[in-house]
Coordinates of C-alpha atoms and ligand atoms in Angstrom, one line a residue:
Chain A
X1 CA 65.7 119.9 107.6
X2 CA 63.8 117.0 105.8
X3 CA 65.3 113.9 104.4
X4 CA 64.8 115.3 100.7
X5 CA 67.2 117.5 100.6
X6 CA 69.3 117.2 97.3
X7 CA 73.3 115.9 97.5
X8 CA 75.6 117.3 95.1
X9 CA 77.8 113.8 96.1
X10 CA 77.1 110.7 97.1
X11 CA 79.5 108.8 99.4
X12 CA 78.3 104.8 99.8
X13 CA 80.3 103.9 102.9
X14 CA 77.9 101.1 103.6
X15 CA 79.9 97.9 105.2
X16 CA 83.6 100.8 106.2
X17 CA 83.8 100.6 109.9
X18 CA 84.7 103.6 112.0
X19 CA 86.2 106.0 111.2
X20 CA 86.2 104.9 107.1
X21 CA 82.6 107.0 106.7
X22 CA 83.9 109.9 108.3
X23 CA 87.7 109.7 106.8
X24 CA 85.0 109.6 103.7
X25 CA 82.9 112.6 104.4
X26 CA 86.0 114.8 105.0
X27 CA 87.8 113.0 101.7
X28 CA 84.7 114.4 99.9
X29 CA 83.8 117.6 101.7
X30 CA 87.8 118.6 100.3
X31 CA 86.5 117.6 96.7
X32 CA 83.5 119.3 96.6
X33 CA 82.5 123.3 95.9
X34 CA 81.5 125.6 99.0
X35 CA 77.9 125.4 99.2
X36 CA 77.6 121.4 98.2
X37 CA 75.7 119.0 100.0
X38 CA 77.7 115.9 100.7
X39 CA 75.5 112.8 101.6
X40 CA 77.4 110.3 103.3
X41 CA 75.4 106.0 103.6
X42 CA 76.9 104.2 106.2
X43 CA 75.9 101.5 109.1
X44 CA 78.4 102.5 111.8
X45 CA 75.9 104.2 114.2
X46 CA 78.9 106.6 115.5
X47 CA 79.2 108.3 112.2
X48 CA 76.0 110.7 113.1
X49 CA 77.6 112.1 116.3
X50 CA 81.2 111.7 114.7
X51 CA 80.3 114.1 111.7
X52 CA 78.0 116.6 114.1
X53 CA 80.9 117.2 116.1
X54 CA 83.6 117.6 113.3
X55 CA 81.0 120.0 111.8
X56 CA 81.5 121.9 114.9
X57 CA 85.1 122.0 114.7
X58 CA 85.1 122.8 111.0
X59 CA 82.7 125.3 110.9
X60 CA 80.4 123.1 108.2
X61 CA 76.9 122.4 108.6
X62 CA 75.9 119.3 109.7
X63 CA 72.1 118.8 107.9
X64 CA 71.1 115.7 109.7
X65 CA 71.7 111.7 109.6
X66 CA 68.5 110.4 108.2
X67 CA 67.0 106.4 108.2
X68 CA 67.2 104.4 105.0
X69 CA 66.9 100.7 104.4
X70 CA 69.4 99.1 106.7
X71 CA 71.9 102.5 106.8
X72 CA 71.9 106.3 107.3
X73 CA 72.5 109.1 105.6
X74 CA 74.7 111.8 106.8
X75 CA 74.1 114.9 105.6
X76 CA 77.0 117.6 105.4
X77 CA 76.9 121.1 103.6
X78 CA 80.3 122.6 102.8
X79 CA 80.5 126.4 104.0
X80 CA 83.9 127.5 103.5
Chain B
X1 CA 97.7 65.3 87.4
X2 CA 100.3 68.2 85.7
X3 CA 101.4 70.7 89.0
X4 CA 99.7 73.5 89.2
X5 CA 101.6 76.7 88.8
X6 CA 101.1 79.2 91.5
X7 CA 102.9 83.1 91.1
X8 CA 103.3 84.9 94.3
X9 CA 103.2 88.7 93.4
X10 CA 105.2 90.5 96.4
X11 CA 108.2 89.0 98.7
X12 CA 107.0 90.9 102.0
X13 CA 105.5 89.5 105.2
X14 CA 102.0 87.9 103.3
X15 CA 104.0 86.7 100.2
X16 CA 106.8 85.3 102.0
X17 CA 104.4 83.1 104.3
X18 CA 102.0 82.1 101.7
X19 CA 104.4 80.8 99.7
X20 CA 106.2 78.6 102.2
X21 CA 103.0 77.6 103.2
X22 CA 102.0 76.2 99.4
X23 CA 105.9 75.0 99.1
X24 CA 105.1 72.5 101.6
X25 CA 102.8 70.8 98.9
X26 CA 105.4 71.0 95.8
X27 CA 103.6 67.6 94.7
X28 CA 100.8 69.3 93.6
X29 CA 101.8 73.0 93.0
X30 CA 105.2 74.9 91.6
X31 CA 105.2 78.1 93.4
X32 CA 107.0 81.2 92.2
X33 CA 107.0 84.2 94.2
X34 CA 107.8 87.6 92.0
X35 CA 109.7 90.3 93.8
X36 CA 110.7 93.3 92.8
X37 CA 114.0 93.5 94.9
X38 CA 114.8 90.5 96.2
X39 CA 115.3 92.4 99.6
X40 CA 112.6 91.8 102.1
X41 CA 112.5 94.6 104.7
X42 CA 111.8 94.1 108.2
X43 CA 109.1 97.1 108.9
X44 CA 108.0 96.8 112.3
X45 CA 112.1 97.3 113.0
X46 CA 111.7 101.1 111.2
X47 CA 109.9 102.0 114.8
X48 CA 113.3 102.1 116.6
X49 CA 115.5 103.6 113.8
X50 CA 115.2 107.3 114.2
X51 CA 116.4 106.7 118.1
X52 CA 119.3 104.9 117.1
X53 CA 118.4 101.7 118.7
X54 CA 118.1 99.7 115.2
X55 CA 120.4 99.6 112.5
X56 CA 118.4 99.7 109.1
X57 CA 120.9 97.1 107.8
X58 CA 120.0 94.4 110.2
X59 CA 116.1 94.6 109.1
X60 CA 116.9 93.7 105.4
X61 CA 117.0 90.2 104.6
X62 CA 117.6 87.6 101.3
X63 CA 114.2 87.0 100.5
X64 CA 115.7 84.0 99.0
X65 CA 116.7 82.8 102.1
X66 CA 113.8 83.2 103.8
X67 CA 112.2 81.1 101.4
X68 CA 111.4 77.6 100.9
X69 CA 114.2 75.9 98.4
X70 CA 111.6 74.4 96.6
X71 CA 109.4 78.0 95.9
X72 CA 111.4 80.2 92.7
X73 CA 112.1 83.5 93.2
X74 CA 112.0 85.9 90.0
X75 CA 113.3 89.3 91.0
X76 CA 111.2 91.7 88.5
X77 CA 108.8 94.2 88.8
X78 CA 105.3 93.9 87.3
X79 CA 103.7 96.8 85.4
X80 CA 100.4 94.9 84.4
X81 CA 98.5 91.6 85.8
X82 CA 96.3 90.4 82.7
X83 CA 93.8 87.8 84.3
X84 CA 91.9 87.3 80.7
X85 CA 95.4 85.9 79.9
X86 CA 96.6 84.7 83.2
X87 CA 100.2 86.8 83.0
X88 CA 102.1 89.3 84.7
X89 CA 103.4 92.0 82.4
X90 CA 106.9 92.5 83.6
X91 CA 108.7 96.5 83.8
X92 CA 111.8 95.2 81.7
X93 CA 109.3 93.2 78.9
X94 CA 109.1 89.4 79.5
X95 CA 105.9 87.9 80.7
X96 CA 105.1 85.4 83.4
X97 CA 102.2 82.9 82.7
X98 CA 100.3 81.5 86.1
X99 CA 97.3 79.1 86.7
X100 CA 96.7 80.6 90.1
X101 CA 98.1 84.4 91.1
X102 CA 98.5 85.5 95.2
X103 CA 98.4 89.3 95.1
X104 CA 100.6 90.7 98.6
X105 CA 102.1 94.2 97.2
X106 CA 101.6 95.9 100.2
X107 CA 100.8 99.2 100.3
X108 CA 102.6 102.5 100.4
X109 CA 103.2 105.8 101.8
X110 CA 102.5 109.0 99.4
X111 CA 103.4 112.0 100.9
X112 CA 102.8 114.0 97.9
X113 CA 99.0 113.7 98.7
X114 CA 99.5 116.5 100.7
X115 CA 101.4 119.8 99.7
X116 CA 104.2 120.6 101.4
X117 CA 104.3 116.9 103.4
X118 CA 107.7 116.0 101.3
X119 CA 109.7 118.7 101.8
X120 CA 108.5 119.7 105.3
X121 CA 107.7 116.8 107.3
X122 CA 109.6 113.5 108.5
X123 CA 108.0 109.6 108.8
X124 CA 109.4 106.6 109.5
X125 CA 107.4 103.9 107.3
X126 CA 110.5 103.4 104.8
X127 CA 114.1 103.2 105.5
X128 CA 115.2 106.3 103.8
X129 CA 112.5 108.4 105.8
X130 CA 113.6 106.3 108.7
X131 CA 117.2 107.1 108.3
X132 CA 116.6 111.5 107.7
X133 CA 114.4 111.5 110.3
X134 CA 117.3 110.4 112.8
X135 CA 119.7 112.5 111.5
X136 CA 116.6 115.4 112.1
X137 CA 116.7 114.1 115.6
X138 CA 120.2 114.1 116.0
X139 CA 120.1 117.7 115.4
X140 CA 116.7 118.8 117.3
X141 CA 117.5 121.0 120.7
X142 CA 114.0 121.4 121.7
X143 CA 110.4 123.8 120.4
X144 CA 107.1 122.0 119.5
X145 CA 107.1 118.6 117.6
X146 CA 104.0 118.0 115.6
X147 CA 103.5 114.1 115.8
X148 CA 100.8 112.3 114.4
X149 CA 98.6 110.8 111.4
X150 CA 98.3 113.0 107.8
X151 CA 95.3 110.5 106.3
X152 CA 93.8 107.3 105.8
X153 CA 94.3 104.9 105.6
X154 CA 97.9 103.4 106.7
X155 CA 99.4 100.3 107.8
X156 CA 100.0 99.5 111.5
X157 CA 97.6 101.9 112.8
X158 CA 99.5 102.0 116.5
X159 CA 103.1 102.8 114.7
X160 CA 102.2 106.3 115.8
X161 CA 101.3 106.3 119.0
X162 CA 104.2 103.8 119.6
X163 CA 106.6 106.2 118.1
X164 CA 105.4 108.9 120.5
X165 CA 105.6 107.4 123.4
X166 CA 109.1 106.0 122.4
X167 CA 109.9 109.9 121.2
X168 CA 108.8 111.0 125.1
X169 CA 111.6 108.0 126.4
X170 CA 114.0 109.2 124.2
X171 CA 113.6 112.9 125.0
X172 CA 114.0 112.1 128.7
X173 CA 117.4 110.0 127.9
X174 CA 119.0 113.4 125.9
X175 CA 118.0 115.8 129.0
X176 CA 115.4 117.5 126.4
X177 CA 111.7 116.9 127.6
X178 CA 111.7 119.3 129.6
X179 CA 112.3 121.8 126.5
X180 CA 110.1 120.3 124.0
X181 CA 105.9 120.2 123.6
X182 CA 104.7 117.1 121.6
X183 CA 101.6 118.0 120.3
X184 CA 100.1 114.3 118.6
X185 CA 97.8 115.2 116.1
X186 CA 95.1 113.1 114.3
X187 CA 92.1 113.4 111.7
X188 CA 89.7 111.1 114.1
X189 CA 87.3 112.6 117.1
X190 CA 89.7 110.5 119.7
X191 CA 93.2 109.5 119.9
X192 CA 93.5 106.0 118.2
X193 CA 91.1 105.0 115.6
X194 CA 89.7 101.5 117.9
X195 CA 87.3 102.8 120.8
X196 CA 88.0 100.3 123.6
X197 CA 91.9 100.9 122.9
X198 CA 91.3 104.9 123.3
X199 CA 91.1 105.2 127.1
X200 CA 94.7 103.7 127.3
X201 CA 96.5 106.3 124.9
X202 CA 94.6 109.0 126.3
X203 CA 96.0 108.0 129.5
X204 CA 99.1 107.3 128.9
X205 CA 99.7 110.5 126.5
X206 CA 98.1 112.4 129.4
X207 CA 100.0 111.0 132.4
X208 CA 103.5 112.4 130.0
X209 CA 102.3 115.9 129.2
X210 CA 101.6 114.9 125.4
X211 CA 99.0 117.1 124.2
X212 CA 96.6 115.7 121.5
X213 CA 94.7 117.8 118.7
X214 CA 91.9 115.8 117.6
X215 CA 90.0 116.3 114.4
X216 CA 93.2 118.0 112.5
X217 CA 93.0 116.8 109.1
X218 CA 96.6 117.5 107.6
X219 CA 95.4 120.2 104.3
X220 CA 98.9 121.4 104.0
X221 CA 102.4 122.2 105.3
X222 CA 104.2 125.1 104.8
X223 CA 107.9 124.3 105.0
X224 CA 109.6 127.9 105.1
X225 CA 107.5 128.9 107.8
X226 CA 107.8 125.8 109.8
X227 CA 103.5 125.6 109.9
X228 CA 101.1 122.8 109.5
X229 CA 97.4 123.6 108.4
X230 CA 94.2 121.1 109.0
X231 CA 91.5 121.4 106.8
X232 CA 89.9 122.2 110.2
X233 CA 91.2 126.0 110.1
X234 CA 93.8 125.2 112.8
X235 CA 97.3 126.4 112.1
X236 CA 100.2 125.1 113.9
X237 CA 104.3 126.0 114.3
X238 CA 106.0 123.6 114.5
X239 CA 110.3 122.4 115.0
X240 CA 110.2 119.3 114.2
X241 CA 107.2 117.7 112.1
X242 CA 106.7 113.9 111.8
X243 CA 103.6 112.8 109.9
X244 CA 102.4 109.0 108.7
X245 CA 101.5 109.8 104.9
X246 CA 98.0 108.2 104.0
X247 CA 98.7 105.2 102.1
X248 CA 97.8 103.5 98.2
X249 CA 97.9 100.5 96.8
X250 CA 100.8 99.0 95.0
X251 CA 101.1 101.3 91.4
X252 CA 100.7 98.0 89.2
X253 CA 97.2 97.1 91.2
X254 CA 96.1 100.7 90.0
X255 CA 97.6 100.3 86.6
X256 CA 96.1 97.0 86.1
X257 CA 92.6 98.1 87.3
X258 CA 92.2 95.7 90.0
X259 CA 91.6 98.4 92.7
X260 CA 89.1 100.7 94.5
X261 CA 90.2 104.4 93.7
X262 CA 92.6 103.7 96.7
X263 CA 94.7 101.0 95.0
X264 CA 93.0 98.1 97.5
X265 CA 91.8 95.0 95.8
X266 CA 88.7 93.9 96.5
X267 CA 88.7 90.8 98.8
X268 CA 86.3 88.3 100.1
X269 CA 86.7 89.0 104.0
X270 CA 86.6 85.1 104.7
X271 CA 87.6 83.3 101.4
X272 CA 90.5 85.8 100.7
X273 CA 89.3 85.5 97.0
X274 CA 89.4 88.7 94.8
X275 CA 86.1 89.0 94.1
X276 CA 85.4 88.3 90.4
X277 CA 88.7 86.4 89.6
X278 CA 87.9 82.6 90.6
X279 CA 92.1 82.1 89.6
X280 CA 92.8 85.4 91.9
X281 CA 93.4 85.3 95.8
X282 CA 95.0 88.7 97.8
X283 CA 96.8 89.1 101.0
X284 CA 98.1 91.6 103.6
X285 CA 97.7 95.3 103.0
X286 CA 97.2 95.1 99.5
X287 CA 93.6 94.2 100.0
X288 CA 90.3 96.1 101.1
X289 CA 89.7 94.1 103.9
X290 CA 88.5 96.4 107.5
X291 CA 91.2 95.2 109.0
X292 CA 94.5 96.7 110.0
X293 CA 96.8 96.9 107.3
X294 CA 99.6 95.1 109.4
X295 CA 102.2 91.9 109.1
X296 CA 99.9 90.3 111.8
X297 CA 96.8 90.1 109.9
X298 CA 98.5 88.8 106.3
X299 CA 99.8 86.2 108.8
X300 CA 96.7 84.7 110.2
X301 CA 95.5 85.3 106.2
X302 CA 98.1 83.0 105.2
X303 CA 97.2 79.6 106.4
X304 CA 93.7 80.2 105.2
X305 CA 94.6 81.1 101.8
X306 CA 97.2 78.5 101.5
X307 CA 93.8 76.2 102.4
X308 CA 91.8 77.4 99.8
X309 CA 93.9 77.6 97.3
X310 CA 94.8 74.1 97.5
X311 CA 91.2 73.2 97.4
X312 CA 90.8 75.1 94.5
X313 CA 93.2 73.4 92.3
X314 CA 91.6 69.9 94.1
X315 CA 88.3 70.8 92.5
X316 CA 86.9 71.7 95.9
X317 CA 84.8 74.9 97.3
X318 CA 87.1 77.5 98.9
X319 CA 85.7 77.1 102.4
X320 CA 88.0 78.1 105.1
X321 CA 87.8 81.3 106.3
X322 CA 89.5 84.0 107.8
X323 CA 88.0 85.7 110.9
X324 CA 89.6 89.1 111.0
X325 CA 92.3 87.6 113.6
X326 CA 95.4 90.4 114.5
X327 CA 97.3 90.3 117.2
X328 CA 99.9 93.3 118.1
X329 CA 102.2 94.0 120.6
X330 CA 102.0 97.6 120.7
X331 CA 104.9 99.9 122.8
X332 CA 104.1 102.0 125.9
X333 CA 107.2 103.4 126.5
X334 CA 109.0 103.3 129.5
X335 CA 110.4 99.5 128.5
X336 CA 106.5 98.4 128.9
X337 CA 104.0 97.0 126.1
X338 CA 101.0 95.8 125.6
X339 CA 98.8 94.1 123.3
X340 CA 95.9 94.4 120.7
X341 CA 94.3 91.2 120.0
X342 CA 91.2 91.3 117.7
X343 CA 89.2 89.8 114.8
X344 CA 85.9 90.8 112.7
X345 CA 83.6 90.0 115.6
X346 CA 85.7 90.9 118.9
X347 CA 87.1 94.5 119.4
X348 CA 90.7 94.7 121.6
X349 CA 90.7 94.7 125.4
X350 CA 94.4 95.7 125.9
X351 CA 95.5 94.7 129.3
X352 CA 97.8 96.8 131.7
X353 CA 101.0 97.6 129.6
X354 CA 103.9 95.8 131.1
X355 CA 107.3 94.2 130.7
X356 CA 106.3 91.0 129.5
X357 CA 104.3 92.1 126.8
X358 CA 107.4 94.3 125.7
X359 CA 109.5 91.3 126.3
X360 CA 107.7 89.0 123.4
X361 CA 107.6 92.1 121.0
X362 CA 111.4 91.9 121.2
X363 CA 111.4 88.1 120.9
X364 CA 109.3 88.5 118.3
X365 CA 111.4 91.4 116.2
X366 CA 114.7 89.3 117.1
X367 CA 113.1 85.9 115.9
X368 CA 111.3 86.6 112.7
X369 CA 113.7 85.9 110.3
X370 CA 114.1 81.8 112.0
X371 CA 110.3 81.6 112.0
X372 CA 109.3 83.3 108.4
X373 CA 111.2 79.9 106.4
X374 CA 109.8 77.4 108.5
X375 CA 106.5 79.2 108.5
X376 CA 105.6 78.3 112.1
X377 CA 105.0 82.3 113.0
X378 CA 101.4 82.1 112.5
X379 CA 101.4 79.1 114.7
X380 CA 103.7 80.9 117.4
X381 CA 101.5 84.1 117.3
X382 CA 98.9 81.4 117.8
X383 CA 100.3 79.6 120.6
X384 CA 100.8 83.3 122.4
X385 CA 97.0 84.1 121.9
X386 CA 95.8 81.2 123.5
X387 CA 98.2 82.4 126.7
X388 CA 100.8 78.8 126.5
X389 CA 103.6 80.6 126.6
X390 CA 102.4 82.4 130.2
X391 CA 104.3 80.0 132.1
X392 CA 107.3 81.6 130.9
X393 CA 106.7 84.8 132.2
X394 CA 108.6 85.0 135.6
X395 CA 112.0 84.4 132.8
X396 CA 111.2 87.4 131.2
X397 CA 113.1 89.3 133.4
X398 CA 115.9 87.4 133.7
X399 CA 119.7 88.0 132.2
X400 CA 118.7 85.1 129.6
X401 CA 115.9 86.4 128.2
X402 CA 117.4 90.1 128.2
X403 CA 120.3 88.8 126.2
X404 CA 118.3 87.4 123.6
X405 CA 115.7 90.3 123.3
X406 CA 118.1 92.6 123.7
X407 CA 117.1 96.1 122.7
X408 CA 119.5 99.2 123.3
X409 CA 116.8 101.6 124.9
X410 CA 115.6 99.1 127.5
Ligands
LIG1 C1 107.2 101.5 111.1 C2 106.3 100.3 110.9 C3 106.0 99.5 112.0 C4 105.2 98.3 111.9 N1 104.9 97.6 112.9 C5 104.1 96.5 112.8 C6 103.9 95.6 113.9 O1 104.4 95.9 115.0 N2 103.1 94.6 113.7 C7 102.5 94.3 112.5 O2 101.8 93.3 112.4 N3 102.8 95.1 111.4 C8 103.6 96.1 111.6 N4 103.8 96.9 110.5 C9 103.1 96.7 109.2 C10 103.7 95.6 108.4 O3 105.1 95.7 108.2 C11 103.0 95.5 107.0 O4 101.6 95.5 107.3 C12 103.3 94.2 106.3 O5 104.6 94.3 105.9 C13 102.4 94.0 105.1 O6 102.8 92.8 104.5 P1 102.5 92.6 102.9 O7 103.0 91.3 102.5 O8 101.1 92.9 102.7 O9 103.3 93.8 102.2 P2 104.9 94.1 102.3 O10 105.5 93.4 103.4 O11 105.0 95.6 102.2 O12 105.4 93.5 100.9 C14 105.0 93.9 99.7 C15 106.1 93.4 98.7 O13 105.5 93.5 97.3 C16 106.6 93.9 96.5 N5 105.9 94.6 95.3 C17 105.0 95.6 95.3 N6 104.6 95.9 94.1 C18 105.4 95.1 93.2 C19 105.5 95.0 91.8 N7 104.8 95.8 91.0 N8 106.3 94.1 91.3 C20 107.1 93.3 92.1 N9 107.0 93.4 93.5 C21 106.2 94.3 94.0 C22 107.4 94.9 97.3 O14 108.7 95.0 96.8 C23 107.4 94.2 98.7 O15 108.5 93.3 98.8 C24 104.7 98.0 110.6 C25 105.0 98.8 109.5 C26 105.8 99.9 109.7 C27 106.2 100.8 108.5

């Protein structure tokens, strides 16, 4: 998947140290709609592995964990 | 110069120490602190309530005792801080007028976040869920127990595992182990939420049969049929279910609109300052510093905010800083402890749990209401970092030192 895809939600969690940016992806993936794309920033390297692996367990799709300017962006889609 | 007038919102653990830190200077300041009991409860004593070996009445203390003669204490609770007038709205009308605020309101447990968590579940983070979830106890014959974390954040992030590993002790004392599964459960991808602490819970948990469900975000409980959900899709039966609530901020930090969406007050990580109120500093776990919410941390915050205030009302920068210093003793079980210390640049290395360790967490819980009036904790807790109070360690042991620590499960 490219890095274009389109969030329905934005999550900054730029600065939270493990686990804040995952506690904040799940906190959002509850909030949203099935079907929404929740883009998570954050600087804690673990988060990318952290979310791939809750997305196994939760049966969501992780999208990818994509570069920015001094963070990433998780990308989670909500499937159920 | 006229005094400056200094209002301490919250008589708990930060409150308490900052303002017998800034009652030390009563030539320069007048410091109130606002409470809304009076009654400042000993947490960290809540751990040993549900196994009977704490008395809730013995961790309640006169916050006016515990405080400096010279610092005012105004039991009221505040609906409304209004910085543009420097005043503290007060539930019962009246008004308080400040130069200088200290924000320590703490935080607190909502179980209602989650449906069903109230009417289904136990914790012990206050005194009344303390106090039913003994009784529970005092009833349970054996099945599953579902232990563990509901959300994020809360305060003392060990308190769990402690409690488990206290509830295996305590199962072994009543002849029921062997008839009950603890299953600890927690939203996170490991056991405990710091990586280098992680190996030693797993271990320990592993070595006395308690199973751990990781990634089990608490969606919901369903009381009748005794079954917790995760947002996960796991389902799980349970007899007994004891849950840490995720946590908020104090309702008049919400109210006033000084908060995140959490209720946490956003704090300079060093200065201490709310950021955007020059007149504003905040302490303990009413702020959004990434540390753990804990009595530890507001006080190592204490001396440094006690610092900068002072230089504040001098006319001088704010310029010492807080380095993310905590320091926990943490129980094992089995009469054994260790310890967590840590700041914003060092993660914990906890050495191999033992009997010392335990020993100074019972000093500590036994000596707390000597040291909070003369404010000399943070300099004890200090003094115990730095390893000077080693020598003492072949005492620990000793009928002496058992008599003053004593604790009825060890
Ligand atoms: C079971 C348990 C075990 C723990 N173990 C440990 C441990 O081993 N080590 C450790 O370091 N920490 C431990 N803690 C955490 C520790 O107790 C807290 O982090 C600490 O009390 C925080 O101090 P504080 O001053 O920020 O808030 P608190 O001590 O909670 O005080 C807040 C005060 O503000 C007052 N207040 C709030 N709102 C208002 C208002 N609107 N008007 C007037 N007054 C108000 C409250 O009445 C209260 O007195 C434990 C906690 C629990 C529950």
């Amino acid at each position: 998947m490219e890095a274009q895809v389109k969030a329905d939600k934005v999550v900054d969690a730029r600065g939270a140290q493990c686990p804040g940016p995952l506690v904040e992806l799940i906190r959002a993936i509850k909030e949203v709609p099935v079907g929404s794309i929740v883009e998570v920033w954050t600087q804690e390297p673990r988060t990318k592995e952290d979310a791939k692996a809750w997305c196994q367990r939760s049966g969501h799709e992780f999208i990818g964990a994509f570069p920015a300017d001094g963070y990433e962006r998780v990308l989670v889609r909500k499937m159920k | 110069m006229a005094k400056a007038k200094v209002v301490v919102l919250g008589g708990g653990v930060g409150g308490t120490f900052v303002a017998n830190k800034l009652a030390k200077h009563s030539d320069k300041v007048d410091v109130t602190v606002v409470d809304a009991t009076g009654v400042h409860h000993y947490q960290p004593g809540l751990l040993y309530v549900p196994f009977g070996w704490e008395q809730p009445e013995k961790l309640r203390h006169d916050e006016r005792k515990l405080l400096k003669p010279s610092a005012q204490l105004i039991k009221a609770v505040v609906e409304r801080i209004e910085p543009d007038k420097r005043q503290l709205q007060l539930l019962n009308d009246g008004t308080i007028n400040y130069d200088y605020l200290v924000i320590a309101t703490g935080s607190c447990p909502i179980p209602d976040e989650i449906p069903g968590l109230s009417e289904g579940g136990h914790h012990f983070y206050t005194e009344p869920a303390a106090v039913s979830l003994r009784e529970a106890l005092s009833k349970f014959e054996g099945g599953r127990i579902v232990v563990g974390i509901a959300g994020f954040p809360y305060k003392c992030p060990p308190a769990p595992i402690e409690f488990t590993l206290l509830l295996d002790d305590w199962l072994r004392q009543k002849n029921l182990r062997d008839k009950t599964e603890i299953v600890f459960v927690t939203p996170l991808p490991q056991a405990f939420s710091i990586p280098t602490v992680t190996p030693l819970v797993e271990e320990l948990f592993a070595r006395k049969g308690i199973k751990i469900e990781t990634f089990f975000n608490t969606e919901s409980v369903d009381p009748q049929n005794r079954k917790v959900l995760s947002l996960e899709g796991m389902e799980l039966d349970y007899e007994l279910l004891i849950l840490i609530p995720p946590h908020k901020g104090s309702p008049v930090i919400i109210a006033s609109g000084l908060g995140d969406k959490g209720g946490w007050v956003p704090t300079d990580k060093f200065t201490l300052q709310v950021k955007g109120q020059e007149r504003i500093f905040a302490i303990g776990d009413a702020t959004d510093l990434p540390v753990s919410k804990s009595g530890a941390a507001a006080h190592f915050e204490a001396p440094i905010l006690a610092q900068n205030l002072l230089h504040l009302i001098e006319g001088k920068e704010p310029i010492a800083k807080y380095d993310g210093s905590v320091m926990c003793f943490v129980e094992a079980g089995e009469g054994k402890a260790t310890v967590l210390r840590f700041n914003y640049e060092r993660p914990p290395q906890p050495p191999k749990p033992s009997s010392w360790w335990r020993w100074l967490k019972a000093l500590m819980n036994r000596f707390y209401p000597v040291a909070v009036p003369k404010g000399i904790a943070p300099d004890v807790f200090l003094a115990m970092l730095q390893g000077k109070f080693a020598e003492f360690q072949p005492f620990c042991g000793s009928d002496l030192m058992k008599g003053l620590t004593q604790n009825k499960n060890s």
